[in-house]
PDB file of C-alpha atoms in Angstrom:
ATOM      1  CA  MET A   9      -3.850 -46.699 -24.549  1.00 71.00           C
ATOM      2  CA  ALA A  10      -3.141 -47.655 -20.953  1.00 85.00           C
ATOM      3  CA  GLU A  11      -0.372 -46.059 -18.945  1.00 95.00           C
ATOM      4  CA  ILE A  12       2.083 -48.293 -17.108  1.00 97.00           C
ATOM      5  CA  ILE A  13       3.658 -47.682 -13.699  1.00 98.00           C
ATOM      6  CA  CYS A  14       6.220 -50.030 -12.191  1.00 98.00           C
ATOM      7  CA  ILE A  15       7.344 -50.266  -8.580  1.00 98.00           C
ATOM      8  CA  ILE A  16      10.743 -51.914  -8.590  1.00 98.00           C
ATOM      9  CA  GLY A  17      14.187 -51.878  -6.968  1.00 97.00           C
ATOM     10  CA  ASN A  18      16.903 -54.285  -5.932  1.00 95.00           C
ATOM     11  CA  LYS A  19      16.362 -53.876  -2.190  1.00 95.00           C
ATOM     12  CA  GLY A  20      13.944 -56.321  -0.595  1.00 94.00           C
ATOM     13  CA  GLY A  21      11.519 -55.426   2.194  1.00 95.00           C
ATOM     14  CA  THR A  22      10.727 -51.925   0.930  1.00 96.00           C
ATOM     15  CA  GLY A  23       6.987 -52.526   0.510  1.00 96.00           C
ATOM     16  CA  LYS A  24       6.781 -52.866  -3.281  1.00 97.00           C
ATOM     17  CA  THR A  25       3.771 -55.186  -3.180  1.00 96.00           C
ATOM     18  CA  THR A  26       1.967 -53.159  -0.524  1.00 97.00           C
ATOM     19  CA  LEU A  27       2.551 -49.978  -2.503  1.00 98.00           C
ATOM     20  CA  SER A  28       1.415 -51.620  -5.745  1.00 98.00           C
ATOM     21  CA  HIS A  29      -1.910 -52.674  -4.259  1.00 97.00           C
ATOM     22  CA  THR A  30      -2.345 -49.393  -2.399  1.00 98.00           C
ATOM     23  CA  LEU A  31      -1.712 -47.421  -5.581  1.00 98.00           C
ATOM     24  CA  SER A  32      -4.072 -49.609  -7.614  1.00 98.00           C
ATOM     25  CA  HIS A  33      -6.765 -49.177  -4.963  1.00 98.00           C
ATOM     26  CA  GLY A  34      -6.186 -45.422  -4.779  1.00 98.00           C
ATOM     27  CA  LEU A  35      -6.467 -45.043  -8.542  1.00 97.00           C
ATOM     28  CA  THR A  36      -9.908 -46.654  -8.483  1.00 97.00           C
ATOM     29  CA  LEU A  37     -10.978 -44.257  -5.712  1.00 97.00           C
ATOM     30  CA  LEU A  38     -10.118 -41.448  -8.142  1.00 96.00           C
ATOM     31  CA  GLY A  39     -12.313 -43.006 -10.800  1.00 96.00           C
ATOM     32  CA  ARG A  40      -9.487 -44.606 -12.794  1.00 96.00           C
ATOM     33  CA  ARG A  41      -9.539 -48.222 -13.961  1.00 96.00           C
ATOM     34  CA  SER A  42      -6.430 -50.026 -12.765  1.00 97.00           C
ATOM     35  CA  ALA A  43      -4.761 -53.421 -12.770  1.00 97.00           C
ATOM     36  CA  CYS A  44      -2.166 -54.623 -10.272  1.00 97.00           C
ATOM     37  CA  VAL A  45       0.235 -56.924 -12.123  1.00 97.00           C
ATOM     38  CA  MET A  46       2.384 -59.386 -10.161  1.00 96.00           C
ATOM     39  CA  THR A  47       5.801 -60.050 -11.695  1.00 97.00           C
ATOM     40  CA  ASP A  48       7.616 -61.588  -8.701  1.00 94.00           C
ATOM     41  CA  GLU A  49       8.053 -65.345  -9.199  1.00 90.00           C
ATOM     42  CA  ASP A  50       8.495 -65.837  -5.446  1.00 86.00           C
ATOM     43  CA  ARG A  51       5.017 -64.579  -4.503  1.00 87.00           C
ATOM     44  CA  GLU A  52       1.598 -66.158  -4.880  1.00 86.00           C
ATOM     45  CA  PRO A  53      -1.116 -64.222  -6.728  1.00 86.00           C
ATOM     46  CA  LEU A  54      -3.954 -62.792  -4.658  1.00 90.00           C
ATOM     47  CA  SER A  55      -7.632 -63.338  -5.282  1.00 89.00           C
ATOM     48  CA  PRO A  56      -9.495 -60.533  -7.080  1.00 89.00           C
ATOM     49  CA  GLN A  57     -12.457 -61.035  -4.753  1.00 86.00           C
ATOM     50  CA  GLY A  58     -13.506 -57.853  -2.985  1.00 89.00           C
ATOM     51  CA  ARG A  59     -11.053 -55.619  -4.846  1.00 94.00           C
ATOM     52  CA  ARG A  60     -11.986 -52.552  -6.826  1.00 95.00           C
ATOM     53  CA  TYR A  61      -9.093 -53.193  -9.209  1.00 97.00           C
ATOM     54  CA  VAL A  62      -8.058 -56.071 -11.464  1.00 96.00           C
ATOM     55  CA  VAL A  63      -5.226 -58.374 -10.419  1.00 96.00           C
ATOM     56  CA  ALA A  64      -3.086 -60.149 -13.003  1.00 96.00           C
ATOM     57  CA  ASP A  65      -0.537 -62.952 -12.710  1.00 96.00           C
ATOM     58  CA  ALA A  66       2.476 -62.110 -14.887  1.00 96.00           C
ATOM     59  CA  ARG A  67       5.237 -63.955 -13.095  1.00 95.00           C
ATOM     60  CA  SER A  68       6.807 -65.366 -16.241  1.00 95.00           C
ATOM     61  CA  PRO A  69       8.413 -63.169 -18.930  1.00 94.00           C
ATOM     62  CA  VAL A  70       5.930 -64.436 -21.522  1.00 96.00           C
ATOM     63  CA  ALA A  71       2.925 -63.684 -19.303  1.00 96.00           C
ATOM     64  CA  ARG A  72       4.363 -60.281 -18.399  1.00 95.00           C
ATOM     65  CA  ASN A  73       4.738 -59.248 -22.013  1.00 95.00           C
ATOM     66  CA  LYS A  74       1.227 -60.459 -22.860  1.00 96.00           C
ATOM     67  CA  VAL A  75      -0.363 -58.623 -19.934  1.00 96.00           C
ATOM     68  CA  VAL A  76       1.434 -55.347 -20.677  1.00 96.00           C
ATOM     69  CA  GLU A  77       0.588 -55.645 -24.378  1.00 95.00           C
ATOM     70  CA  LYS A  78      -3.071 -56.248 -23.488  1.00 95.00           C
ATOM     71  CA  LEU A  79      -3.112 -53.282 -21.120  1.00 95.00           C
ATOM     72  CA  ARG A  80      -1.586 -51.009 -23.750  1.00 94.00           C
ATOM     73  CA  ASP A  81      -4.585 -51.765 -25.964  1.00 94.00           C
ATOM     74  CA  LEU A  82      -7.065 -50.652 -23.287  1.00 93.00           C
ATOM     75  CA  LYS A  83      -8.096 -47.019 -23.307  1.00 91.00           C
ATOM     76  CA  SER A  84      -7.826 -45.039 -20.047  1.00 91.00           C
ATOM     77  CA  TRP A  85      -6.529 -47.944 -17.948  1.00 96.00           C
ATOM     78  CA  ILE A  86      -3.460 -47.816 -15.691  1.00 97.00           C
ATOM     79  CA  GLY A  87      -1.316 -50.872 -15.073  1.00 97.00           C
ATOM     80  CA  VAL A  88       0.784 -51.119 -11.912  1.00 98.00           C
ATOM     81  CA  LEU A  89       3.650 -53.605 -12.214  1.00 98.00           C
ATOM     82  CA  ASP A  90       4.702 -55.055  -8.852  1.00 98.00           C
ATOM     83  CA  GLY A  91       8.412 -55.868  -8.964  1.00 97.00           C
ATOM     84  CA  GLY A  92      10.687 -58.067  -6.902  1.00 95.00           C
ATOM     85  CA  ALA A  93      14.052 -57.793  -5.178  1.00 94.00           C
ATOM     86  CA  ASN A  94      17.517 -58.561  -6.589  1.00 94.00           C
ATOM     87  CA  ARG A  95      16.413 -58.645 -10.228  1.00 95.00           C
ATOM     88  CA  THR A  96      18.477 -56.016 -12.003  1.00 96.00           C
ATOM     89  CA  GLU A  97      17.899 -57.351 -15.507  1.00 96.00           C
ATOM     90  CA  THR A  98      14.142 -57.671 -14.950  1.00 96.00           C
ATOM     91  CA  ASP A  99      14.025 -54.199 -13.404  1.00 97.00           C
ATOM     92  CA  ILE A 100      15.632 -52.772 -16.543  1.00 97.00           C
ATOM     93  CA  LEU A 101      13.001 -54.486 -18.706  1.00 97.00           C
ATOM     94  CA  LEU A 102      10.150 -53.211 -16.519  1.00 97.00           C
ATOM     95  CA  TYR A 103      11.700 -49.739 -16.569  1.00 98.00           C
ATOM     96  CA  GLN A 104      11.790 -49.776 -20.351  1.00 97.00           C
ATOM     97  CA  MET A 105       8.124 -50.721 -20.700  1.00 96.00           C
ATOM     98  CA  SER A 106       6.806 -48.230 -18.102  1.00 97.00           C
ATOM     99  CA  ASP A 107       5.782 -44.581 -18.177  1.00 95.00           C
ATOM    100  CA  VAL A 108       6.472 -43.937 -14.490  1.00 96.00           C
ATOM    101  CA  VAL A 109       9.015 -45.830 -12.384  1.00 97.00           C
ATOM    102  CA  LEU A 110       9.041 -45.791  -8.571  1.00 98.00           C
ATOM    103  CA  LEU A 111      11.903 -47.045  -6.408  1.00 98.00           C
ATOM    104  CA  PRO A 112      10.737 -47.438  -2.798  1.00 98.00           C
ATOM    105  CA  PHE A 113      13.270 -47.374   0.020  1.00 98.00           C
ATOM    106  CA  ARG A 114      13.145 -47.389   3.803  1.00 97.00           C
ATOM    107  CA  ASP A 115      14.992 -45.230   6.308  1.00 96.00           C
ATOM    108  CA  SER A 116      18.262 -47.115   6.525  1.00 96.00           C
ATOM    109  CA  ALA A 117      21.749 -46.525   5.208  1.00 94.00           C
ATOM    110  CA  GLU A 118      21.603 -49.822   3.319  1.00 96.00           C
ATOM    111  CA  ASP A 119      18.380 -48.811   1.576  1.00 97.00           C
ATOM    112  CA  LEU A 120      19.886 -45.454   0.617  1.00 96.00           C
ATOM    113  CA  ARG A 121      22.953 -47.097  -0.897  1.00 95.00           C
ATOM    114  CA  THR A 122      20.744 -49.418  -2.939  1.00 97.00           C
ATOM    115  CA  VAL A 123      18.334 -46.744  -4.125  1.00 97.00           C
ATOM    116  CA  MET A 124      21.228 -44.491  -5.193  1.00 96.00           C
ATOM    117  CA  ARG A 125      22.553 -47.339  -7.307  1.00 97.00           C
ATOM    118  CA  ASP A 126      19.103 -47.852  -8.847  1.00 97.00           C
ATOM    119  CA  LEU A 127      18.615 -44.112  -9.467  1.00 97.00           C
ATOM    120  CA  ASP A 128      21.938 -44.031 -11.249  1.00 97.00           C
ATOM    121  CA  LEU A 129      21.030 -47.090 -13.330  1.00 97.00           C
ATOM    122  CA  LEU A 130      17.474 -45.884 -14.128  1.00 97.00           C
ATOM    123  CA  PRO A 131      17.758 -42.153 -14.859  1.00 96.00           C
ATOM    124  CA  LYS A 132      14.020 -41.479 -15.291  1.00 94.00           C
ATOM    125  CA  ALA A 133      12.962 -43.235 -12.088  1.00 97.00           C
ATOM    126  CA  TRP A 134      11.698 -41.587  -8.901  1.00 97.00           C
ATOM    127  CA  ALA A 135      12.695 -42.648  -5.394  1.00 97.00           C
ATOM    128  CA  LEU A 136       9.847 -43.074  -2.915  1.00 97.00           C
ATOM    129  CA  PRO A 137      10.405 -43.110   0.864  1.00 97.00           C
ATOM    130  CA  SER A 138       8.293 -46.098   1.922  1.00 97.00           C
ATOM    131  CA  GLN A 139       6.851 -47.166   5.277  1.00 95.00           C
ATOM    132  CA  TRP A 140       8.227 -43.866   6.530  1.00 96.00           C
ATOM    133  CA  PRO A 141       8.139 -43.209  10.291  1.00 96.00           C
ATOM    134  CA  ARG A 142       5.531 -40.846  11.723  1.00 92.00           C
ATOM    135  CA  ASN A 143       7.211 -40.403  15.103  1.00 93.00           C
ATOM    136  CA  ARG A 144       8.786 -36.925  15.149  1.00 93.00           C
ATOM    137  CA  PHE A 145      12.205 -38.054  16.333  1.00 95.00           C
ATOM    138  CA  GLN A 146      12.373 -40.983  13.907  1.00 95.00           C
ATOM    139  CA  LEU A 147      11.161 -38.702  11.115  1.00 94.00           C
ATOM    140  CA  ASP A 148      13.882 -36.155  11.892  1.00 95.00           C
ATOM    141  CA  ALA A 149      16.521 -38.903  11.783  1.00 95.00           C
ATOM    142  CA  ALA A 150      15.165 -40.211   8.464  1.00 95.00           C
ATOM    143  CA  THR A 151      15.181 -36.700   7.012  1.00 93.00           C
ATOM    144  CA  ARG A 152      18.801 -36.175   8.058  1.00 94.00           C
ATOM    145  CA  LEU A 153      19.663 -39.456   6.380  1.00 93.00           C
ATOM    146  CA  ILE A 154      18.177 -38.282   3.081  1.00 94.00           C
ATOM    147  CA  ASP A 155      20.016 -34.969   3.412  1.00 93.00           C
ATOM    148  CA  THR A 156      23.283 -36.886   3.078  1.00 92.00           C
ATOM    149  CA  LEU A 157      22.426 -37.813  -0.516  1.00 92.00           C
ATOM    150  CA  PRO A 158      23.920 -35.866  -3.436  1.00 93.00           C
ATOM    151  CA  LEU A 159      21.624 -33.139  -4.756  1.00 93.00           C
ATOM    152  CA  GLU A 160      21.020 -34.890  -8.075  1.00 92.00           C
ATOM    153  CA  PHE A 161      19.427 -37.777  -6.185  1.00 94.00           C
ATOM    154  CA  ARG A 162      17.503 -35.649  -3.662  1.00 93.00           C
ATOM    155  CA  GLU A 163      15.772 -33.867  -6.550  1.00 92.00           C
ATOM    156  CA  ARG A 164      14.257 -37.195  -7.587  1.00 95.00           C
ATOM    157  CA  ILE A 165      12.782 -38.155  -4.210  1.00 95.00           C
ATOM    158  CA  LEU A 166       9.009 -37.963  -3.831  1.00 95.00           C
ATOM    159  CA  PRO A 167       7.190 -37.114  -0.595  1.00 93.00           C
ATOM    160  CA  PRO A 168       7.071 -40.167   1.687  1.00 95.00           C
ATOM    161  CA  PHE A 169       4.411 -42.814   1.993  1.00 96.00           C
ATOM    162  CA  PHE A 170       4.069 -43.057   5.759  1.00 96.00           C
ATOM    163  CA  ALA A 171       3.850 -46.351   7.633  1.00 95.00           C
ATOM    164  CA  LEU A 172       0.233 -47.485   7.712  1.00 95.00           C
ATOM    165  CA  SER A 173      -0.607 -50.831   9.281  1.00 94.00           C
ATOM    166  CA  SER A 174      -4.038 -50.997   7.623  1.00 96.00           C
ATOM    167  CA  SER A 175      -2.401 -51.111   4.168  1.00 96.00           C
ATOM    168  CA  LYS A 176      -1.746 -54.816   4.855  1.00 95.00           C
ATOM    169  CA  LEU A 177      -5.503 -55.381   4.517  1.00 96.00           C
ATOM    170  CA  LEU A 178      -5.045 -55.111   0.758  1.00 97.00           C
ATOM    171  CA  LEU A 179      -2.660 -58.073   0.867  1.00 96.00           C
ATOM    172  CA  GLN A 180      -5.195 -60.413   2.453  1.00 94.00           C
ATOM    173  CA  GLU A 181      -6.697 -63.153   0.328  1.00 89.00           C
ATOM    174  CA  ARG A 182     -10.119 -61.614   0.909  1.00 89.00           C
ATOM    175  CA  VAL A 183     -10.217 -57.835   1.216  1.00 93.00           C
ATOM    176  CA  PRO A 184     -12.661 -56.520   3.858  1.00 91.00           C
ATOM    177  CA  GLU A 185     -15.786 -54.957   2.416  1.00 88.00           C
ATOM    178  CA  ASP A 186     -15.291 -51.748   4.405  1.00 93.00           C
ATOM    179  CA  LEU A 187     -11.738 -50.461   4.504  1.00 96.00           C
ATOM    180  CA  PRO A 188     -10.599 -47.865   7.068  1.00 97.00           C
ATOM    181  CA  ALA A 189     -10.966 -44.239   6.035  1.00 97.00           C
ATOM    182  CA  GLN A 190      -7.279 -43.601   6.775  1.00 96.00           C
ATOM    183  CA  LEU A 191      -6.278 -46.296   4.280  1.00 97.00           C
ATOM    184  CA  ASN A 192      -8.604 -44.925   1.613  1.00 97.00           C
ATOM    185  CA  ASN A 193      -7.328 -41.384   2.192  1.00 97.00           C
ATOM    186  CA  SER A 194      -3.693 -42.485   2.005  1.00 97.00           C
ATOM    187  CA  ALA A 195      -4.312 -44.570  -1.123  1.00 97.00           C
ATOM    188  CA  ARG A 196      -6.122 -41.678  -2.790  1.00 97.00           C
ATOM    189  CA  ALA A 197      -3.354 -39.201  -1.946  1.00 96.00           C
ATOM    190  CA  PHE A 198      -0.681 -41.623  -3.147  1.00 97.00           C
ATOM    191  CA  ALA A 199      -2.514 -42.056  -6.446  1.00 97.00           C
ATOM    192  CA  LYS A 200      -2.793 -38.274  -6.871  1.00 95.00           C
ATOM    193  CA  GLN A 201       0.929 -37.969  -6.206  1.00 93.00           C
ATOM    194  CA  VAL A 202       1.771 -40.493  -8.923  1.00 95.00           C
ATOM    195  CA  LEU A 203      -0.722 -39.069 -11.432  1.00 94.00           C
ATOM    196  CA  ALA A 204       0.853 -35.654 -10.940  1.00 92.00           C
ATOM    197  CA  ILE A 205       4.092 -36.987 -12.369  1.00 90.00           C
ATOM    198  CA  PHE A 206       2.878 -38.113 -15.758  1.00 73.00           C
ATOM    199  CA  GLU A 207      -0.518 -36.610 -16.562  1.00 65.00           C
ATOM    200  CA  ASP A 208       1.095 -33.559 -18.139  1.00 54.00           C
ATOM    201  CA  PRO A 209       4.171 -34.672 -20.078  1.00 45.00           C
ATOM    202  CA  HIS A 210       5.340 -31.052 -20.425  1.00 42.00           C
ATOM    203  CA  ASP A 211       5.733 -30.502 -16.690  1.00 48.00           C
ATOM    204  CA  ASP A 212       9.290 -30.338 -15.441  1.00 47.00           C
ATOM    205  CA  VAL A 213      10.594 -32.209 -12.420  1.00 48.00           C
ATOM    206  CA  ALA A 214      10.199 -29.297 -10.016  1.00 53.00           C
ATOM    207  CA  ASP A 215       6.533 -28.767 -10.878  1.00 55.00           C
ATOM    208  CA  ALA A 216       5.746 -32.470 -10.562  1.00 48.00           C
ATOM    209  CA  LEU A 217       7.387 -32.542  -7.130  1.00 53.00           C
ATOM    210  CA  GLU A 218       5.479 -29.462  -6.022  1.00 54.00           C
ATOM    211  CA  ARG A 219       2.146 -31.060  -6.864  1.00 47.00           C
ATOM    212  CA  ALA A 220       3.190 -34.369  -5.308  1.00 48.00           C
ATOM    213  CA  ALA A 221       4.112 -32.569  -2.087  1.00 51.00           C
ATOM    214  CA  LEU A 222       0.691 -30.904  -2.048  1.00 50.00           C
ATOM    215  CA  ALA A 223      -1.013 -34.282  -2.411  1.00 46.00           C
ATOM    216  CA  SER A 224       1.001 -35.615   0.533  1.00 49.00           C
ATOM    217  CA  GLU A 225       0.155 -32.545   2.629  1.00 49.00           C
ATOM    218  CA  LEU A 226      -3.559 -32.957   1.936  1.00 47.00           C
ATOM    219  CA  ASN A 227      -3.317 -36.583   2.957  1.00 46.00           C
ATOM    220  CA  GLU A 228      -1.775 -35.624   6.285  1.00 47.00           C
ATOM    221  CA  GLN A 229      -4.632 -33.170   6.895  1.00 44.00           C
ATOM    222  CA  ASP A 230      -7.197 -35.911   6.307  1.00 42.00           C
TER     223      ASP A 230
END
């Protein structure tokens, strides 16, 4: 039976599609079979040409249910559901059909307000700092912003996915044959971080976070 991950959230511009393709690519680099499933009606599906992972068009509710049902019948596959903005009801449905739920947010007060609302609405979801700044001063400011959150929300925040311009290569119609090593390393580390959350269902939150932080640290060393 396949496992399902969804990347959702009401806030637009947080990098849900980029993260979905990066995660799908990273999973294949770890030897896992993955499918990136588009559910946003406002986006056009991308060609599968040159990708290591399957892409699926599930922009209608009927197609979405069929694709997820098909994936569930496949052994050892992982489906990554790419969400859209301002779709609370759809987000709840995707949340209910997924094993792991990620809520990306950027380093702004507006993003934090939105992700807190989503974390409250979706109690088993994880928040993911997305397109996070690498500059030391910007990173310090972003960290202080997160520190303003209540503890119950901070405990559900994963290590950040840092801004990486080459990740946009995965959103091109035709993916380059040779992708940059930095992109592959980041995708691989991101996939390890997500796998650490659900591969052992008996792990508690603290242990999952500890392993996710290690994956992020290894990525930075690469």
